[in-house]
XYZ file of C-alpha atoms in Angstrom:
445
model
C 1.969 -2.428 -36.750
C 2.772 1.165 -35.776
C -0.192 2.437 -37.797
C -2.529 -0.034 -36.080
C -1.296 0.994 -32.629
C -1.666 4.667 -33.578
C -5.264 4.050 -34.697
C -6.053 2.275 -31.420
C -4.437 5.158 -29.539
C -6.654 7.663 -31.394
C -9.772 5.741 -30.381
C -8.670 5.592 -26.737
C -7.818 9.292 -26.672
C -11.318 10.402 -27.727
C -12.041 13.398 -25.490
C -15.744 12.686 -24.934
C -15.931 8.925 -24.466
C -12.326 7.750 -24.513
C -12.223 7.347 -20.716
C -14.856 4.579 -20.944
C -12.798 2.383 -23.262
C -9.617 3.363 -21.344
C -11.198 1.983 -18.210
C -12.320 -1.229 -19.938
C -8.828 -1.822 -21.354
C -7.200 -1.184 -17.967
C -9.573 -3.528 -16.115
C -9.216 -6.351 -18.657
C -5.443 -6.073 -19.033
C -4.746 -5.758 -15.298
C -6.944 -8.765 -14.537
C -5.447 -10.909 -17.303
C -1.863 -10.137 -16.358
C -2.782 -10.364 -12.677
C -4.003 -13.939 -13.182
C -0.836 -14.791 -15.096
C 1.429 -13.432 -12.338
C -0.644 -15.228 -9.721
C -0.004 -18.518 -11.508
C 3.719 -18.026 -10.916
C 3.153 -17.251 -7.223
C 3.408 -13.455 -7.467
C 0.885 -10.826 -6.294
C -1.599 -9.525 -8.855
C -0.204 -6.040 -8.159
C 2.780 -6.986 -10.325
C 0.425 -7.921 -13.175
C -1.392 -4.583 -12.903
C 1.951 -2.760 -12.998
C 3.034 -4.719 -16.068
C -0.273 -3.880 -17.778
C 0.448 -0.163 -17.365
C 4.033 -0.607 -18.538
C 3.075 -2.611 -21.642
C 0.123 -0.458 -22.723
C 1.710 2.869 -21.764
C 4.494 5.038 -23.240
C 7.160 2.577 -22.039
C 6.097 -0.053 -24.634
C 3.069 0.044 -26.965
C 1.916 3.590 -26.261
C -1.775 2.648 -26.552
C -2.746 4.270 -23.257
C -1.566 7.498 -21.684
C -2.145 9.090 -18.299
C -5.279 11.249 -18.535
C -6.943 13.524 -15.988
C -9.579 10.817 -15.481
C -6.959 8.144 -14.700
C -5.146 10.581 -12.386
C -8.340 11.363 -10.454
C -9.391 7.724 -10.081
C -5.824 6.809 -9.089
C -5.869 9.500 -6.400
C -9.098 8.117 -4.940
C -7.606 4.623 -5.267
C -4.519 5.458 -3.232
C -6.656 7.183 -0.586
C -8.851 4.078 -0.240
C -5.791 1.786 -0.125
C -4.309 3.778 2.764
C -7.692 4.072 4.501
C -8.040 0.283 4.335
C -4.471 -0.117 5.638
C -5.423 2.066 8.601
C -8.565 0.033 9.326
C -6.569 -3.213 9.096
C -4.182 -1.937 11.790
C -5.175 -3.326 15.170
C -4.218 -0.599 17.678
C -4.474 -3.012 20.618
C -2.126 -5.493 18.931
C 0.156 -2.614 17.956
C 0.567 -1.870 21.662
C 1.223 -5.535 22.422
C 3.923 -5.994 19.772
C 6.327 -4.535 22.278
C 9.793 -3.112 22.137
C 11.209 -5.858 19.906
C 8.913 -5.099 16.961
C 9.449 -1.354 17.452
C 13.263 -1.651 17.329
C 13.113 -3.967 14.288
C 10.795 -1.524 12.497
C 12.765 1.572 13.528
C 16.097 0.229 12.236
C 14.264 -1.195 9.229
C 13.233 2.384 8.398
C 16.395 4.302 9.344
C 18.939 2.068 7.548
C 17.132 2.025 4.133
C 16.442 5.764 4.508
C 20.154 6.465 4.982
C 21.218 3.940 2.341
C 18.895 5.340 -0.323
C 19.894 8.922 0.451
C 23.643 8.207 0.329
C 23.377 6.220 -2.910
C 21.377 8.931 -4.680
C 23.994 11.547 -3.765
C 26.229 9.974 -6.433
C 23.580 10.271 -9.160
C 21.523 13.394 -8.407
C 23.439 16.603 -7.742
C 20.889 19.246 -8.830
C 19.644 22.245 -6.858
C 16.880 20.181 -5.229
C 19.116 17.139 -4.757
C 19.005 16.987 -0.952
C 15.246 16.680 -0.552
C 14.802 14.550 -3.714
C 17.508 12.116 -2.589
C 16.005 11.991 0.889
C 12.630 11.166 -0.656
C 14.131 8.174 -2.513
C 15.329 7.012 0.899
C 11.780 7.410 2.247
C 10.441 5.264 -0.630
C 12.945 2.524 0.295
C 11.709 2.493 3.913
C 8.372 1.022 2.765
C 7.571 -2.612 3.493
C 4.758 -4.701 2.043
C 4.449 -8.065 3.777
C 1.534 -9.438 1.720
C 3.868 -11.739 -0.267
C 5.709 -12.644 2.963
C 2.428 -13.549 4.670
C 1.399 -15.822 1.773
C 4.796 -17.563 1.761
C 4.891 -18.046 5.545
C 1.316 -19.391 5.499
C 2.304 -21.874 2.801
C 5.258 -23.066 4.922
C 3.236 -23.068 8.178
C 5.522 -20.444 9.726
C 3.194 -17.436 9.966
C 2.573 -17.860 13.705
C 6.187 -18.618 14.682
C 8.225 -16.226 16.837
C 9.982 -14.777 13.762
C 6.692 -14.649 11.807
C 5.005 -12.679 14.588
C 8.001 -10.328 14.759
C 7.675 -9.650 11.016
C 3.940 -8.930 11.323
C 4.393 -6.678 14.356
C 7.304 -4.785 12.780
C 5.308 -4.352 9.556
C 2.472 -2.676 11.492
C 4.887 -0.211 13.108
C 6.773 0.229 9.800
C 3.538 1.511 8.204
C 3.114 4.135 10.931
C 6.780 5.221 10.832
C 6.649 5.386 7.032
C 3.568 7.616 7.167
C 5.333 9.934 9.639
C 8.435 10.118 7.387
C 6.272 10.811 4.312
C 4.314 13.472 6.204
C 7.486 15.306 7.252
C 9.205 15.255 3.850
C 6.146 16.199 1.769
C 5.365 19.025 4.181
C 8.994 20.201 4.073
C 8.789 20.198 0.258
C 6.151 22.962 0.356
C 6.891 25.177 -2.702
C 6.064 28.296 -0.668
C 9.429 27.865 1.037
C 8.137 27.826 4.619
C 10.644 27.239 7.429
C 11.192 23.799 8.961
C 9.922 25.118 12.319
C 6.635 26.212 10.714
C 6.328 22.846 8.924
C 6.827 20.949 12.198
C 4.261 23.168 13.956
C 1.704 22.417 11.194
C 2.400 18.684 11.477
C 2.024 18.873 15.260
C -1.274 20.767 14.896
C -2.463 18.134 12.427
C -1.825 15.321 14.909
C -3.524 17.345 17.665
C -6.513 17.765 15.333
C -6.510 13.992 14.663
C -6.343 13.256 18.402
C -9.371 15.497 19.044
C -11.327 13.826 16.208
C -10.343 10.384 17.535
C -11.542 11.218 21.054
C -14.876 12.527 19.721
C -15.345 9.412 17.568
C -14.447 6.992 20.358
C -16.780 8.769 22.777
C -19.811 9.483 20.579
C -19.681 7.706 17.177
C -18.029 4.312 17.779
C -20.514 3.246 20.525
C -23.430 3.976 18.154
C -21.796 1.923 15.379
C -21.124 -0.965 17.793
C -24.703 -1.065 19.115
C -26.441 -0.786 15.715
C -27.766 -4.125 14.422
C -29.798 -3.316 11.299
C -28.595 -2.197 7.849
C -24.812 -1.765 8.127
C -24.286 -0.491 4.572
C -24.854 3.119 5.638
C -21.766 2.917 7.854
C -19.588 2.069 4.863
C -20.830 5.221 3.108
C -20.299 7.352 6.222
C -16.814 5.827 6.679
C -15.893 6.692 3.082
C -17.131 10.264 3.550
C -15.121 10.536 6.784
C -12.026 9.227 4.969
C -12.374 11.842 2.206
C -12.976 14.680 4.683
C -9.861 13.705 6.683
C -7.816 13.459 3.465
C -8.956 16.893 2.325
C -8.390 18.441 5.757
C -4.859 17.057 5.967
C -3.870 18.453 2.565
C -5.786 21.741 2.569
C -5.514 22.986 6.155
C -2.231 21.455 7.352
C -0.184 20.871 4.183
C 0.092 17.173 5.092
C -0.275 14.433 2.464
C -3.898 13.381 1.884
C -2.997 9.700 2.320
C -1.810 10.487 5.859
C -5.300 11.794 6.619
C -6.827 8.675 5.042
C -4.568 6.336 7.046
C -5.415 8.070 10.348
C -9.139 8.023 9.461
C -8.772 4.258 9.070
C -6.938 3.989 12.393
C -9.747 5.887 14.156
C -12.433 3.614 12.698
C -10.406 0.427 13.313
C -11.616 0.420 16.931
C -15.264 -0.355 16.044
C -16.752 -3.869 15.928
C -17.975 -3.526 12.345
C -14.456 -3.023 10.904
C -14.396 -6.371 9.104
C -17.732 -5.643 7.402
C -16.572 -2.175 6.326
C -13.254 -3.515 5.045
C -15.079 -6.124 2.979
C -17.156 -3.373 1.328
C -14.115 -1.244 0.586
C -12.179 -4.220 -0.770
C -14.975 -4.813 -3.286
C -14.853 -1.323 -4.799
C -11.061 -1.299 -4.590
C -10.785 -4.673 -6.338
C -13.332 -3.778 -9.028
C -12.075 -0.330 -9.965
C -9.714 1.719 -7.831
C -6.702 -0.581 -7.335
C -6.380 -1.686 -11.014
C -6.508 1.934 -12.203
C -3.988 3.095 -9.586
C -1.381 0.394 -10.269
C -1.819 0.588 -14.042
C -1.550 4.384 -13.702
C 1.827 3.996 -12.003
C 2.994 1.888 -14.948
C 1.711 4.522 -17.385
C 4.019 7.114 -15.797
C 7.143 5.144 -16.722
C 9.095 6.124 -19.829
C 11.962 3.808 -20.714
C 13.309 6.049 -23.479
C 15.585 7.823 -21.037
C 17.048 4.619 -19.546
C 20.728 5.206 -20.317
C 23.749 3.426 -18.875
C 23.819 5.616 -15.775
C 20.188 4.863 -14.941
C 20.701 1.128 -15.488
C 23.628 1.159 -13.043
C 21.543 3.259 -10.612
C 18.691 0.724 -10.899
C 20.969 -2.210 -10.037
C 22.573 -0.360 -7.118
C 19.157 0.829 -5.870
C 17.944 -2.770 -5.898
C 21.058 -3.938 -4.051
C 20.680 -1.190 -1.427
C 16.941 -1.943 -1.050
C 17.623 -5.606 -0.275
C 20.729 -5.245 1.887
C 19.503 -2.322 4.013
C 16.274 -4.104 5.002
C 18.105 -7.323 5.887
C 20.777 -5.438 7.856
C 18.428 -2.928 9.511
C 15.718 -5.366 10.581
C 18.196 -8.201 11.218
C 20.379 -6.092 13.511
C 17.268 -4.818 15.302
C 16.112 -8.403 15.893
C 19.572 -9.451 17.090
C 19.685 -6.551 19.559
C 16.346 -7.721 20.974
C 17.587 -11.252 21.689
C 16.598 -13.175 18.558
C 19.009 -15.836 17.320
C 21.178 -15.365 14.227
C 18.907 -17.453 11.982
C 15.726 -15.833 13.278
C 17.224 -12.370 12.755
C 18.029 -13.267 9.152
C 14.480 -14.616 8.657
C 13.000 -11.356 9.987
C 15.275 -9.240 7.773
C 14.402 -11.241 4.653
C 10.688 -11.129 5.504
C 10.762 -7.322 5.396
C 12.472 -6.998 1.968
C 9.414 -6.734 -0.301
C 8.346 -3.160 -1.095
C 5.192 -3.915 -3.077
C 2.286 -1.511 -3.299
C 3.449 0.600 -0.337
C 6.534 1.881 -2.189
C 4.397 2.632 -5.243
C 1.944 4.642 -3.145
C 4.762 6.694 -1.602
C 6.465 7.238 -4.989
C 3.196 8.333 -6.626
C 2.628 10.899 -3.860
C 6.139 12.264 -4.400
C 5.476 12.585 -8.130
C 2.456 14.766 -7.343
C 4.449 17.164 -5.138
C 5.998 20.141 -6.940
C 9.001 21.904 -5.412
C 9.620 25.658 -5.466
C 11.903 25.232 -8.514
C 9.078 23.557 -10.465
C 10.734 20.130 -10.290
C 8.954 17.093 -8.848
C 9.840 15.723 -5.423
C 10.002 12.264 -7.006
C 12.484 12.335 -9.896
C 10.608 11.060 -12.972
C 13.772 9.454 -14.353
C 13.882 7.174 -11.299
C 10.314 5.940 -11.560
C 11.414 3.007 -13.748
C 14.279 2.016 -11.392
C 11.863 2.046 -8.442
C 9.401 -0.168 -10.284
C 12.276 -2.565 -10.978
C 12.999 -2.569 -7.232
C 9.323 -3.279 -6.438
C 9.002 -6.129 -8.963
C 12.345 -7.796 -8.180
C 11.964 -7.596 -4.378
C 8.492 -9.111 -4.777
C 9.946 -11.985 -6.822
C 12.989 -12.726 -4.652
C 11.352 -12.433 -1.211
C 9.516 -15.818 -1.344
C 12.621 -17.508 -2.777
C 14.883 -16.115 -0.044
C 12.298 -16.893 2.653
C 12.188 -20.555 1.653
C 15.995 -20.667 1.793
C 16.317 -19.059 5.246
C 13.505 -21.204 6.706
C 14.922 -24.442 5.270
C 15.396 -26.956 8.069
C 13.578 -24.731 10.579
C 11.652 -26.868 13.082
C 9.974 -24.059 15.043
C 6.257 -24.712 15.545
C 3.720 -21.904 15.204
C 1.746 -20.613 18.183
C -1.542 -18.742 18.530
C -1.225 -15.208 17.175
C -3.890 -12.503 17.239
C -2.048 -10.544 14.522
C -1.905 -13.558 12.197
C -5.589 -14.317 12.838
C -6.589 -10.723 11.986
C -4.682 -10.911 8.688
C -6.264 -14.238 7.747
C -9.823 -13.318 8.868
C -10.938 -11.395 5.714
C -9.837 -14.280 3.466
C -11.817 -16.780 5.556
C -14.905 -14.546 5.468
C -14.658 -14.092 1.694
C -14.273 -17.848 1.216
C -17.305 -18.615 3.416
C -19.384 -15.884 1.708
C -18.696 -17.478 -1.688
C -19.561 -20.935 -0.318
C -22.893 -19.632 1.043
C -23.659 -18.008 -2.336
C -22.925 -21.294 -4.146
C -25.198 -23.205 -1.756
C -27.945 -20.599 -2.317
C -27.642 -20.933 -6.109
C -27.725 -24.750 -5.881
C -30.882 -24.602 -3.749
C -32.567 -22.286 -6.265
C -31.760 -24.707 -9.104
C -33.156 -27.637 -7.113
C -36.362 -25.710 -6.373
C -36.786 -24.916 -10.098
C -36.523 -28.609 -10.951
C -39.295 -29.405 -8.496
């Protein structure tokens, strides 16, 4: 068995053409395991992660992280964050109000503090402070995709608590990006002062504001009024995303995904956003997302999972769950929500999903002045455990806390925006099926 796996590994590691078969194996395995996880009501992201874990050094050792996989993964994470920015409705963000802001703020601060304090017991090295703080930043992430699916299934997506979860999740993304921007900039290996780091971050946001004003004044109106071939705008949007990502990293020392997210926010104000998102989702679904999530799995090595790391994993999971429930729940309670609604909001924000993986992968790419990584490699496996388990338990806990709830949903612009791409994809497939049926009928005539 070992010889067979070694032979397969040799084929896949061929320097000239190995990347082609690597890509085929990743796409097939991520899709297969994605379908299996979907059958048990879990996101396909979990299946893609498991594919990387099983095929990588953690299990079979057939695949390893190559420069090709790293490069595609980097583009993948940029596109994921760009899409997240475009999906953010700035007008609805303003309307979410103080309640969603307080829920999101406490939902970021409490996990940040909890993760940092926990890691102080396990990591005491020379770079411990900033590495432990980064683990806290990873725990601030929230991915509500599984929450949205569960609430839709129960008919609770447009309830008062459902809307609070969606609004808080929007703000959570922005706060998380700000936290990531600050800590990755502060981790600059050149040892620049905090004051200089903050000035660079401020200049970056000034630069983004200037670009946004120019786009809103000159570019967005042209996009809105154009009625012919829209495909060119998807290409221009992608180029804009890459330029903003490069500018953020190269000129301001800010994470490239921050530039991508803000590029998405700037373009989210145009009327062709849904069309652009559909185009990006296609390339992301076909190539970029499977490679990114499998690549995260390939970085995990279970050989170093000793007793200390197992205990750390369990405690990290416990802190991840409790701090989100407490932080978001207390925030909701302060803003006048009832005890049960506050618990529902807290539980709805538990899942970390792809957002935590994106943040962790960025930390792994940042090298500190000592040569160590901002994201401790030993804690990659524990974080993946947190991501997978919180994804599994969130729907279960949601069904428990909503049991017996009689609240009826109301109209919600945020909920409609989230559901819109799925409706469009469904209708597009129906139109294609009708077209194919008509072609067959014409052939028979």
